[in-house]
Short mmCIF file of C-alpha atoms and ligand atoms in Angstrom, two decimals:
data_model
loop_
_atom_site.label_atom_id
_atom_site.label_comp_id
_atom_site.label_asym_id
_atom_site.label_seq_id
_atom_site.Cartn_x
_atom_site.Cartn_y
_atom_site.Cartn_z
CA UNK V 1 8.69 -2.55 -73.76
CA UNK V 2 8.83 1.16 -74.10
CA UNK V 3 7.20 2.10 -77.69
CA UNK V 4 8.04 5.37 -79.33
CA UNK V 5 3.80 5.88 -78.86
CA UNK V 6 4.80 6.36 -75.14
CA UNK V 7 8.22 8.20 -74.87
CA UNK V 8 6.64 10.59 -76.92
CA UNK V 9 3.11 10.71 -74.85
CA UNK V 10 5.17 10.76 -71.87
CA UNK V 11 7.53 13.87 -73.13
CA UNK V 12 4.57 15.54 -74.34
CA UNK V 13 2.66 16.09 -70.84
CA UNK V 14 6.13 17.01 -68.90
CA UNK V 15 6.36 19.80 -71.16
CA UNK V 16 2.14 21.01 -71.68
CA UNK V 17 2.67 20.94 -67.37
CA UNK V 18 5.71 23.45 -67.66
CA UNK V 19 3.39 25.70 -69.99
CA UNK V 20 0.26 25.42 -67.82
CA UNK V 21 -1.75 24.31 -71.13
CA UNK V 22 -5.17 23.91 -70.34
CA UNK V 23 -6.83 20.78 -70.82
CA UNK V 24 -8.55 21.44 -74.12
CA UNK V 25 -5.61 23.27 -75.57
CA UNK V 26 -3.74 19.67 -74.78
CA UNK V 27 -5.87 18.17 -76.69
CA UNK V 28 -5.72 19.86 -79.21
CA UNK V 29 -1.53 19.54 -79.19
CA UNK V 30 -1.86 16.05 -78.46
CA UNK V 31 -4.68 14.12 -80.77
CA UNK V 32 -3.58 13.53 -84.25
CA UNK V 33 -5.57 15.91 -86.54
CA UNK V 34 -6.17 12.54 -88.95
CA UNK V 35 -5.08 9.40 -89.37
CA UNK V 36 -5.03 6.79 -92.03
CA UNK V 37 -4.52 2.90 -91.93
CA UNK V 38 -4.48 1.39 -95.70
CA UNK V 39 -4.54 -2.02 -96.62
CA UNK V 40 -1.64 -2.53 -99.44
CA UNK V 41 -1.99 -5.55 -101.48
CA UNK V 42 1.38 -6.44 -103.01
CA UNK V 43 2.31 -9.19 -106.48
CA UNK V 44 5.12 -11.05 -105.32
CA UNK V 45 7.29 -12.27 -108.05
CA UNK V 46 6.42 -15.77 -107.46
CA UNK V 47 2.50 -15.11 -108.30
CA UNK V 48 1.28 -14.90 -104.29
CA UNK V 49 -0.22 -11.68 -103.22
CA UNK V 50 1.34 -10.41 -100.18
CA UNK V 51 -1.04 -7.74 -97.98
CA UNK V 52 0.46 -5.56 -95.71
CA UNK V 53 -0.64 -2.45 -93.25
CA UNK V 54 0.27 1.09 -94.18
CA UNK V 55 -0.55 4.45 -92.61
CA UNK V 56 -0.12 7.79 -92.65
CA UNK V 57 -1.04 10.24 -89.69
CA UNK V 58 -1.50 14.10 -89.86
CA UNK V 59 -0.80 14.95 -86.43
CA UNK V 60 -1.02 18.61 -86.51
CA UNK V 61 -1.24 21.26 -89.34
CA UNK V 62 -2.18 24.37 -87.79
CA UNK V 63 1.23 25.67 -88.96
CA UNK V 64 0.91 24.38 -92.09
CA UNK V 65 0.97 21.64 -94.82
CA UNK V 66 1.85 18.91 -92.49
CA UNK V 67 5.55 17.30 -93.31
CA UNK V 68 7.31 13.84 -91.98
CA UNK V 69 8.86 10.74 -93.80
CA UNK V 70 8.00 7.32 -94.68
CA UNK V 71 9.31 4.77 -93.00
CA UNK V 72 9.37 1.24 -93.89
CA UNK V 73 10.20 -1.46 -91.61
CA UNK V 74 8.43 -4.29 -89.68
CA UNK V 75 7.93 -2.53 -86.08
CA UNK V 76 5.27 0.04 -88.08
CA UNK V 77 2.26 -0.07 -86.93
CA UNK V 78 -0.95 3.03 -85.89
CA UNK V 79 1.17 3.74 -82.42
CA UNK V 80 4.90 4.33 -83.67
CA UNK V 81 3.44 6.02 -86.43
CA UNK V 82 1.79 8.09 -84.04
CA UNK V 83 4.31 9.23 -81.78
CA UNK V 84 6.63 10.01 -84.94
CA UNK V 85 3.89 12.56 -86.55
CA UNK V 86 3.78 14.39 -83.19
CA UNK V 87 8.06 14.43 -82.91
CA UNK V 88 7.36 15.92 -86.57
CA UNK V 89 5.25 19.01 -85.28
CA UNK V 90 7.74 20.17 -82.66
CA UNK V 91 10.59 19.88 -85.07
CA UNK V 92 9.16 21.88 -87.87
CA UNK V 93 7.80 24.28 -85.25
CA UNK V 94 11.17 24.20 -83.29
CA UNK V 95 12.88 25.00 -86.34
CA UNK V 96 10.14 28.17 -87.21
CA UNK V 97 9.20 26.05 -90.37
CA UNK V 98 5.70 26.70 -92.11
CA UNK V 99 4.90 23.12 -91.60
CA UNK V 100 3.18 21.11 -89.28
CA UNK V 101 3.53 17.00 -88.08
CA UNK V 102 3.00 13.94 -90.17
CA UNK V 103 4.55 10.49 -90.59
CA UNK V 104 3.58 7.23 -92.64
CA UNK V 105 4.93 4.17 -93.21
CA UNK V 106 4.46 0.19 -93.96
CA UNK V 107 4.48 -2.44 -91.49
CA UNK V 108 7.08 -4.36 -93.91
CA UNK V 109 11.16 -5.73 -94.10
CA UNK V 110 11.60 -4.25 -97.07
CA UNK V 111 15.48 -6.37 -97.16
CA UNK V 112 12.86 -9.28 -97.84
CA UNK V 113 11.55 -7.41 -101.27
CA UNK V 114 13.15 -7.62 -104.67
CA UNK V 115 13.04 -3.91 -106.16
CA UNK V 116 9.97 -4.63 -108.46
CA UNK V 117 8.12 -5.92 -105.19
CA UNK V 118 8.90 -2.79 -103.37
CA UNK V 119 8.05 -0.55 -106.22
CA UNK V 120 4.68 -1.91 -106.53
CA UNK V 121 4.42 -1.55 -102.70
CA UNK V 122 5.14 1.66 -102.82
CA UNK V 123 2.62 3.25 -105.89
CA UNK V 124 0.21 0.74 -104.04
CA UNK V 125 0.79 2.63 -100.93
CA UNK V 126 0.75 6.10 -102.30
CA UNK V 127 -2.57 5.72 -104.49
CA UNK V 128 -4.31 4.34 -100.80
CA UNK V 129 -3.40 7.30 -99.40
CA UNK V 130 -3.17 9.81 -101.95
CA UNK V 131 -6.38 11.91 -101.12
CA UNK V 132 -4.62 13.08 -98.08
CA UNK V 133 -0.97 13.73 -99.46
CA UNK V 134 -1.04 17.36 -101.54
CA UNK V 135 2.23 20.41 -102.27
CA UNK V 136 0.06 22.32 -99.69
CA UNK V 137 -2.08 19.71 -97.52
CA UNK V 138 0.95 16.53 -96.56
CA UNK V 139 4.28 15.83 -97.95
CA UNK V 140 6.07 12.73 -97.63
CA UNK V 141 9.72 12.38 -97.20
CA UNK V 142 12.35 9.33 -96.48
CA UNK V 143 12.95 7.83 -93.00
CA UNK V 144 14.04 4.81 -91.73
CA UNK V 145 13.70 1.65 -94.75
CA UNK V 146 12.69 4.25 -97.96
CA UNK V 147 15.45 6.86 -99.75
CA UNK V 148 15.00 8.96 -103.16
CA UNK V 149 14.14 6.01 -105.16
CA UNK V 150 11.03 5.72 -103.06
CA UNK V 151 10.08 9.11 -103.46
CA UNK V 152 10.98 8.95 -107.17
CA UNK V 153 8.07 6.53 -107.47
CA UNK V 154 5.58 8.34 -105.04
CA UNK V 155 6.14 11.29 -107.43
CA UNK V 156 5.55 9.57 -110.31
CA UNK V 157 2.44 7.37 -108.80
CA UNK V 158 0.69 10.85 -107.79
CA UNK V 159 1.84 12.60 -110.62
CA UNK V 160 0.37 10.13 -113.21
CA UNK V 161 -3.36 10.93 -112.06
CA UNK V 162 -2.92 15.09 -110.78
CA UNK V 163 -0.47 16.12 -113.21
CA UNK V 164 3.33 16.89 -112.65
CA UNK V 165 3.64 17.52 -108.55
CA UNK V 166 7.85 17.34 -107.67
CA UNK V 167 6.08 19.57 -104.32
CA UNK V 168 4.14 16.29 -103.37
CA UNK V 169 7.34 14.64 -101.92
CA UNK V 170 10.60 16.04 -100.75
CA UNK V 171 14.04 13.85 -100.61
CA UNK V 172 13.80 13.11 -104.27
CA UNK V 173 16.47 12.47 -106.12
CA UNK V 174 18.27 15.37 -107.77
CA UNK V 175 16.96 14.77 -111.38
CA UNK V 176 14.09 14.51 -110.74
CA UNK V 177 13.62 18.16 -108.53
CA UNK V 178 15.23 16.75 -104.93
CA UNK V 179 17.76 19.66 -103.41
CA UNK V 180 21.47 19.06 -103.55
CA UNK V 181 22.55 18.76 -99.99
CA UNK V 182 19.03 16.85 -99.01
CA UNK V 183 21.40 13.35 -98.72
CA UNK V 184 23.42 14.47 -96.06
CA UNK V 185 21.24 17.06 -94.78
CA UNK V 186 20.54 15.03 -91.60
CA UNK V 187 23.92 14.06 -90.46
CA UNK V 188 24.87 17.69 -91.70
CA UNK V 189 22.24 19.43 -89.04
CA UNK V 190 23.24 16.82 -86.28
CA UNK V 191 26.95 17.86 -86.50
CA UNK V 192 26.60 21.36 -86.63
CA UNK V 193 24.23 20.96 -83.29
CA UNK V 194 27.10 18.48 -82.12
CA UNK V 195 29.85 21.17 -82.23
CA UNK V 196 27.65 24.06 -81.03
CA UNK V 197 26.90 22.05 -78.16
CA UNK V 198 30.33 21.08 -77.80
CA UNK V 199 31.52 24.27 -77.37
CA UNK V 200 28.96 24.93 -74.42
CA UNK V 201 29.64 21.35 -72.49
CA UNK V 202 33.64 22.06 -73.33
CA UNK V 203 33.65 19.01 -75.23
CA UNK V 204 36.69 17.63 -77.45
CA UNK V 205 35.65 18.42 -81.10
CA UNK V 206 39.11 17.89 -83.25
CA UNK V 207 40.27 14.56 -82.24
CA UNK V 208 37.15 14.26 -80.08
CA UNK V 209 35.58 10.07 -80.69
CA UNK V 210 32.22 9.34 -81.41
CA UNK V 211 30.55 5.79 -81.82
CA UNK V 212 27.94 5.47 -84.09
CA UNK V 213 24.49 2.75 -84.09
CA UNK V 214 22.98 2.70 -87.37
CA UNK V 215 25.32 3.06 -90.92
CA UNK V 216 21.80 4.17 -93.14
CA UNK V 217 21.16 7.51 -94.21
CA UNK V 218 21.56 9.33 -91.22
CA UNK V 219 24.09 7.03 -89.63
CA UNK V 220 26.59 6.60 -92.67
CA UNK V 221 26.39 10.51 -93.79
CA UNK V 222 26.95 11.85 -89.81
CA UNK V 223 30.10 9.46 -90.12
CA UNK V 224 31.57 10.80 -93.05
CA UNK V 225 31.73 14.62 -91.70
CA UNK V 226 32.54 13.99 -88.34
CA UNK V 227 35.28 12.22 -89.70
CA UNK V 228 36.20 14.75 -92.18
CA UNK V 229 35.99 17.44 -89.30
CA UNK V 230 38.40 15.50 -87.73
CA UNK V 231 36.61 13.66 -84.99
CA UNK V 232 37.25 9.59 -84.74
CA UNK V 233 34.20 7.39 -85.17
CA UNK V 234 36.04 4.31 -83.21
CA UNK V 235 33.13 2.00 -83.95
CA UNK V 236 29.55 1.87 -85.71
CA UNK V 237 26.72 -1.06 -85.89
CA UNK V 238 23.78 -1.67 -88.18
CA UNK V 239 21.33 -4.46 -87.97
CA UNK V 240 24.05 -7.36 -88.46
CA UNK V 241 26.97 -6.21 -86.49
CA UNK V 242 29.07 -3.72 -85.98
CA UNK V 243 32.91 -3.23 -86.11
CA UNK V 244 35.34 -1.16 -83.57
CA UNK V 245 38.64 0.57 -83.82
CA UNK V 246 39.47 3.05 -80.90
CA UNK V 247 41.65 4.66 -83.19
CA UNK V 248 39.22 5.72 -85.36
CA UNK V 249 37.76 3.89 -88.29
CA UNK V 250 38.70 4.70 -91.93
CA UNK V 251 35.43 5.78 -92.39
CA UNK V 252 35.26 6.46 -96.19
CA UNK V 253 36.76 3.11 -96.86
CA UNK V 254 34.09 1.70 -94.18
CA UNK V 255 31.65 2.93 -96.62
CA UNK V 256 32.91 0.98 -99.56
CA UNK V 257 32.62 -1.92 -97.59
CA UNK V 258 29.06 -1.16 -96.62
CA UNK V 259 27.80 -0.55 -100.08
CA UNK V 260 29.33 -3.48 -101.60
CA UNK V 261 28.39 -6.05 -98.53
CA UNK V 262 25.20 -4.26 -97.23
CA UNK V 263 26.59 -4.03 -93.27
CA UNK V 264 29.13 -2.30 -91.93
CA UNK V 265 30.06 -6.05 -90.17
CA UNK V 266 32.92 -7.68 -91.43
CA UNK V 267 35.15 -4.62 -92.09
CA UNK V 268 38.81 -5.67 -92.50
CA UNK V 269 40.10 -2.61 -90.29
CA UNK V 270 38.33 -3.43 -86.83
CA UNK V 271 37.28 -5.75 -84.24
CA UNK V 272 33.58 -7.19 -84.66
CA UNK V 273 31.15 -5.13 -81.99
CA UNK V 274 27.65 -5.86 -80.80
CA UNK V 275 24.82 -3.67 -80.59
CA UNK V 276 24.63 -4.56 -77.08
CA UNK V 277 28.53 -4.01 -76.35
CA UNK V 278 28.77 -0.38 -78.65
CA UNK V 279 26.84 1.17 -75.54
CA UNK V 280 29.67 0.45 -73.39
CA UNK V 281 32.39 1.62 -75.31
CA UNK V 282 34.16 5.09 -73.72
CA UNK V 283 33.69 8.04 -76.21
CA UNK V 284 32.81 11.52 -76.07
CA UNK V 285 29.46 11.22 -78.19
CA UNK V 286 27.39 8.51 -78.45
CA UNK V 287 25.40 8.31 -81.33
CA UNK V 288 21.97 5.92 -81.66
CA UNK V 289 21.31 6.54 -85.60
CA UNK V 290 18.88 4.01 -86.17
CA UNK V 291 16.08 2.49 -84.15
CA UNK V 292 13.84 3.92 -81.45
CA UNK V 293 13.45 2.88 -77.57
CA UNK V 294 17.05 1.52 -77.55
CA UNK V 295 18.46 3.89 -74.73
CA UNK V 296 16.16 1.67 -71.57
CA UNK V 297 16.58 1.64 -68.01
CA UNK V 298 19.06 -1.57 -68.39
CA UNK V 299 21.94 0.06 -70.35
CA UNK V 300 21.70 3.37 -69.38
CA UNK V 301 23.77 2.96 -65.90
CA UNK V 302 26.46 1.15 -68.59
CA UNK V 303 27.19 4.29 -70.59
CA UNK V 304 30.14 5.35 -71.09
CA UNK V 305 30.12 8.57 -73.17
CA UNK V 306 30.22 12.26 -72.16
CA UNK V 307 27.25 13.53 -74.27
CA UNK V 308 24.26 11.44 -75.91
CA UNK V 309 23.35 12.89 -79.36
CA UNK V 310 19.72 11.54 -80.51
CA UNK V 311 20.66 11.62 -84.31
CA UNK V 312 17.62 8.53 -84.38
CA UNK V 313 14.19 9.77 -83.80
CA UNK V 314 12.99 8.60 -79.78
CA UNK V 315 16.00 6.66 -79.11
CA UNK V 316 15.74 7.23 -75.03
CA UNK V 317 13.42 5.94 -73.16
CA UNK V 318 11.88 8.31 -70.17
CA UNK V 319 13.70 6.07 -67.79
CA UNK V 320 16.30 5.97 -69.23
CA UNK V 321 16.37 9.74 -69.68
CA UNK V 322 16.29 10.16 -66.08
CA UNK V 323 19.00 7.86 -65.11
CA UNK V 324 20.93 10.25 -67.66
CA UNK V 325 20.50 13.07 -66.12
CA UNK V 326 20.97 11.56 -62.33
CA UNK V 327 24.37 9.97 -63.67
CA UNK V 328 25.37 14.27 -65.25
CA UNK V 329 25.07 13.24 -69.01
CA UNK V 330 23.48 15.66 -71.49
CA UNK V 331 21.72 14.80 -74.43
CA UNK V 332 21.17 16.35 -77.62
CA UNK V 333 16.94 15.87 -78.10
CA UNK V 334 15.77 14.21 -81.78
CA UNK V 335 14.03 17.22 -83.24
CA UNK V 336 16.11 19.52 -82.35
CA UNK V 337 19.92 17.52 -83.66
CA UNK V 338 18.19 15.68 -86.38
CA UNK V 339 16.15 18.36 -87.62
CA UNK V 340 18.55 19.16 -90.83
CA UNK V 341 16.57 16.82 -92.99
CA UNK V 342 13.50 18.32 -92.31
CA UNK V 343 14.90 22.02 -92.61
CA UNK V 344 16.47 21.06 -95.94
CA UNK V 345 13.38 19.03 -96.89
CA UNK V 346 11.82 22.84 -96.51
CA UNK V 347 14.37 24.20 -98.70
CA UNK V 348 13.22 21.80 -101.47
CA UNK V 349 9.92 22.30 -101.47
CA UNK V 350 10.34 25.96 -101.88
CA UNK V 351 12.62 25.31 -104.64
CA UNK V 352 10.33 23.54 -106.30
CA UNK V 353 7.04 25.48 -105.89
CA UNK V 354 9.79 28.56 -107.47
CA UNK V 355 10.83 26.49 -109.76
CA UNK V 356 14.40 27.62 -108.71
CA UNK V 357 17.60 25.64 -107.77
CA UNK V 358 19.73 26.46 -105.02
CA UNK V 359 23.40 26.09 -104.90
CA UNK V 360 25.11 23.47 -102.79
CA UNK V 361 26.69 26.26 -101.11
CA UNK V 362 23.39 27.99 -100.58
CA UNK V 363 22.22 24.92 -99.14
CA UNK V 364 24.40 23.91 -96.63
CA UNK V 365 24.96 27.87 -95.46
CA UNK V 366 21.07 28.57 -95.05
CA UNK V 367 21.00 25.14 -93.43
CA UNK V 368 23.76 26.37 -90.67
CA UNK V 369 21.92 29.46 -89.79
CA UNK V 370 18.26 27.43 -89.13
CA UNK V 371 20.36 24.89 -87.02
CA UNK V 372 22.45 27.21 -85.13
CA UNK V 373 19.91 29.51 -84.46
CA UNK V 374 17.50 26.71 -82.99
CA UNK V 375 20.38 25.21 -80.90
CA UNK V 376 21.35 28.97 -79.60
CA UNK V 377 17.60 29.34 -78.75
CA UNK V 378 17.08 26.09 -77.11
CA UNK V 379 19.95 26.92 -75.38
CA UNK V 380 19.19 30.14 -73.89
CA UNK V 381 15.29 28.71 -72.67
CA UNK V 382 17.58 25.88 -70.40
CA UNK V 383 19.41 28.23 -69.08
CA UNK V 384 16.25 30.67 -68.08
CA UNK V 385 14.11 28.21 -66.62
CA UNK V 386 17.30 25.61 -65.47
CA UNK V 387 15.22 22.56 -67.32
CA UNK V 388 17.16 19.78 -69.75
CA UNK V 389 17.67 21.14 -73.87
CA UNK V 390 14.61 18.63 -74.35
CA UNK V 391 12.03 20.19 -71.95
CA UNK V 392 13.34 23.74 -73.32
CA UNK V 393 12.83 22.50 -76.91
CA UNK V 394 9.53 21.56 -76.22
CA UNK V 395 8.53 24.63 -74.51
CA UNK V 396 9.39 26.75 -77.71
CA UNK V 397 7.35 24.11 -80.05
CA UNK V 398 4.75 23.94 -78.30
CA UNK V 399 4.02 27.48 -77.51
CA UNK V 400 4.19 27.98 -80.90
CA UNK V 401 1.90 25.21 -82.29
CA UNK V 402 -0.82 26.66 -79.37
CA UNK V 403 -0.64 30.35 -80.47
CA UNK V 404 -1.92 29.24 -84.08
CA UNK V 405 -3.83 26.76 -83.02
CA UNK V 406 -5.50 29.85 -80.97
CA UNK V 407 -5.12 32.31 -83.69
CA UNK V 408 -7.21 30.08 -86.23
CA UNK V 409 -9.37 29.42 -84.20
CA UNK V 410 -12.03 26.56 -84.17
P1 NAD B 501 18.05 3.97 -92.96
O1 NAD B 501 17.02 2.96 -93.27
O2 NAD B 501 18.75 4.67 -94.06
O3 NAD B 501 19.16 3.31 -92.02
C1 NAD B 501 18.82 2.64 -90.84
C2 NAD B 501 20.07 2.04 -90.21
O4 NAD B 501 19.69 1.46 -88.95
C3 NAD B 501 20.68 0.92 -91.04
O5 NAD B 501 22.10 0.96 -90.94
C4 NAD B 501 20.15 -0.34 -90.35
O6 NAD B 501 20.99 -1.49 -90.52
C5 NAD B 501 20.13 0.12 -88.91
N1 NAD B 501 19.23 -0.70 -88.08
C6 NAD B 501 17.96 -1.06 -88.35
N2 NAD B 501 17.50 -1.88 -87.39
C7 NAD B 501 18.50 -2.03 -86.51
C8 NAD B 501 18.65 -2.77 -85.31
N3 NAD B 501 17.67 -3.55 -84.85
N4 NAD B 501 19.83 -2.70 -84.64
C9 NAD B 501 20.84 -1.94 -85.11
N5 NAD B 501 20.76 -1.22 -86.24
C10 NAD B 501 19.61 -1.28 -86.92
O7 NAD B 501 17.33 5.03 -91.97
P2 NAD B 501 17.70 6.55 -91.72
O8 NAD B 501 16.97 7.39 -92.69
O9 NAD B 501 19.17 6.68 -91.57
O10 NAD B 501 17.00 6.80 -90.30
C11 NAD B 501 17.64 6.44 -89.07
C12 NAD B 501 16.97 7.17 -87.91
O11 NAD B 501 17.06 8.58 -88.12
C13 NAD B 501 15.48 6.88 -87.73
O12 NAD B 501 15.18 6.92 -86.36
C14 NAD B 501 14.83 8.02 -88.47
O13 NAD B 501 13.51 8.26 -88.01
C15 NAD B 501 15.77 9.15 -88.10
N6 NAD B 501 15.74 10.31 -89.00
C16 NAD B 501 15.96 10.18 -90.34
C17 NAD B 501 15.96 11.31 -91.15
C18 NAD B 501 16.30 11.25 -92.61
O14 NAD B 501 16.42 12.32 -93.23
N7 NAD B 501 16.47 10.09 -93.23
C19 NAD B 501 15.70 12.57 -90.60
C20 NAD B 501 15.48 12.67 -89.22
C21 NAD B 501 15.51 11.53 -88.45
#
């Protein structure tokens, strides 16, 4: 199988060829600046110590503190985490942030923890690899498997032994120094990208349908707003099921369901779906929201949709990609569509090294302008050099990560 180590390796050199980046300059780009595998020894409740894996990898920083989420779940492991702290450092360089590429995570179900277990994971975790994590050296944020609680007690495990450090993490939860608009800042950024992009493809936004894999963070809050701009989300999937209504789930009440039974399966107002079967379904968008690598060369012929829209980080496989493109269906890239977490993750840090709050309204308007004017650039670099929204989106990150890397020299 594809890993997200590879899609990324792969996208990587298509782009450094476009550029002409010398060989040493590619490395540079390429090898992670530092990487860290922890051993985290968890109490169970029933008396059994449980040890897991953990890392945390500081791909590149030459733009600055390097910034990327935590990610719990059992695929983890060096490689994933790997190709995610790259994505990291063309998204926050894409989006003209002053950050640069990390990601961490633990190898780890964390459905299979009571809360108490995955607290103690977690300050377990963040004391392994708290030398590297700092407001201006690394700063952790949520991804797939962690949310504000988790960064609540990252905070408070770093805090306890460097004094009071809300900068050290971003995605907190409100009280506790975490942005208003952070929750929905990813599904936000990948809807505002949606209808730019919608607008250029002449794409059905009002009344437009979208189908949805993944009902987490990024999945669930995408939902709500395209719903509430009017678009139909006819069917969504999470890791037990998935449920289908072509004309257009009650997506609010979907959510009730969700939080009370943990899956979106089971929903009264649908027919059951499989992951396997949403990729078939006809829609305007299709939306993968969760899991990497799940676009491959054996469903890709089967789609159905008029635009892809990578709201999930490396959902497409190269292959996959390609048959894409052969079969005249554009795709919205990762860092560029789901780059609203990160951009508001930005906004919160600032906040709190000003010790200022924003308003809501502040939020969500500075958040347009970063993603509109990233899209509009992207945008314009496809249509100079005639290459996909991905290969232009890398050509604008990574010219930028090389001129500091050159300017700070060795
Ligand atoms: P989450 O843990 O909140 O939700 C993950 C969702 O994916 C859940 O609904 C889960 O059931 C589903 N899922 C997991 N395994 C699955 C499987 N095998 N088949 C089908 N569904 C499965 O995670 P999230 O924060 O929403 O992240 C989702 C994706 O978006 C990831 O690729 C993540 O890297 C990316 N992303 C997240 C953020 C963010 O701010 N949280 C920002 C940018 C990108």
């Amino acid at each position: 199988m594809y890993g997200l180590g590879d899609i990324a390796v792969n996208q990587f050199e298509h782009a450094a060829d476009l550029l002409g980046l010398s060989e040493s300059m590619r490395k540079r780009l390429s090898l992670p600046f530092r990487e860290f595998t922890v051993q985290v020894p968890v109490l169970m409740d029933d008396g059994r110590v449980e040890v897991f894996l953990g890392y945390r990898v500081q791909h590149n920083g030459a733009r600055g503190p390097t910034k990327g989420g935590i990610r719990y779940h059992p695929s983890v492991d060096l490689a994933e985490t790997r190709g995610l702290a790259s994505l990291m450092t063309w998204k926050t360089a894409l989006l003209d942030l002053p950050f640069g590429g990390a990601k961490g995570g633990v190898g780890v179900d964390p459905r299979a923890l009571s809360n108490n277990e995955l607290e103690r994971l977690t300050r377990k975790f963040t004391e392994r690899i708290a030398l590297a994590l700092g407001p201006y050296r690394d700063i952790p944020a949520p991804d797939m498997g962690t949310n504000a609680q988790v960064m609540a007690w990252m905070l408070d495990e770093y805090s306890s032994k460097r004094g009071y450090s809300p900068a050290i993490v971003t995605g907190k939860p409100v009280g506790l120094g975490g942005s208003l608009g952070r929750e929905e800042a990813t599904g936000r950024g990948v809807t505002i990208v949606m209808r730019e992009a919608a607008r250029d493809f002449e794409l059905p936004w009002k009344g437009g349908t979208a189908a949805i894999q993944g009902f987490g963070n990024v999945g669930a809050n995408l939902a709500m707003i395209l719903h509430s701009e009017g678009l139909r989300v006819i069917a969504v999937t999470d890791i037990e099921g998935g449920i289908c209504n072509t004309a257009g789930l009650d997506v609010p009440a979907l959510r009730e369901h969700a939080r009370k039974a943990g899956t979106v399966a089971g929903f009264a107002h649908g027919d059951p779906i499989t992951n396997e079967e949403l990729w078939k379904l006809e829609c305007d968008y299709m939306i993968p929201a969760a899991l990497g690598g799940v676009l491959t060369k054996d469903n890709a012929g089967d789609l159905q949709c008029r635009m892809v829209v990578e709201a999930a980080n490396g959902p497409t496989t190269p292959i996959a990609e390609k048959i894409l493109a052969e079969r005249g269906i554009p795709l919205l890239p990762d860092f560029l569509a789901n780059a609203g977490g990160v951009v508001v993750s930005y906004f919160e840090w600032t906040q709190n090294l000003q010790q200022m709050r924003w308003e809501l309204d502040e939020v969500n308007a500075a958040l347009e302008r970063k993603m509109i004017a990233a899209y509009r650039e992207v945008q314009t670099v496809a249509g100079e050099k005639n290459v996909p929204l991905r290969t232009a989106a890398y050509a604008i990150a990574l010219k930028r990560v090389a001129e500091a890397e050159q300017m700070r020299g060795l």
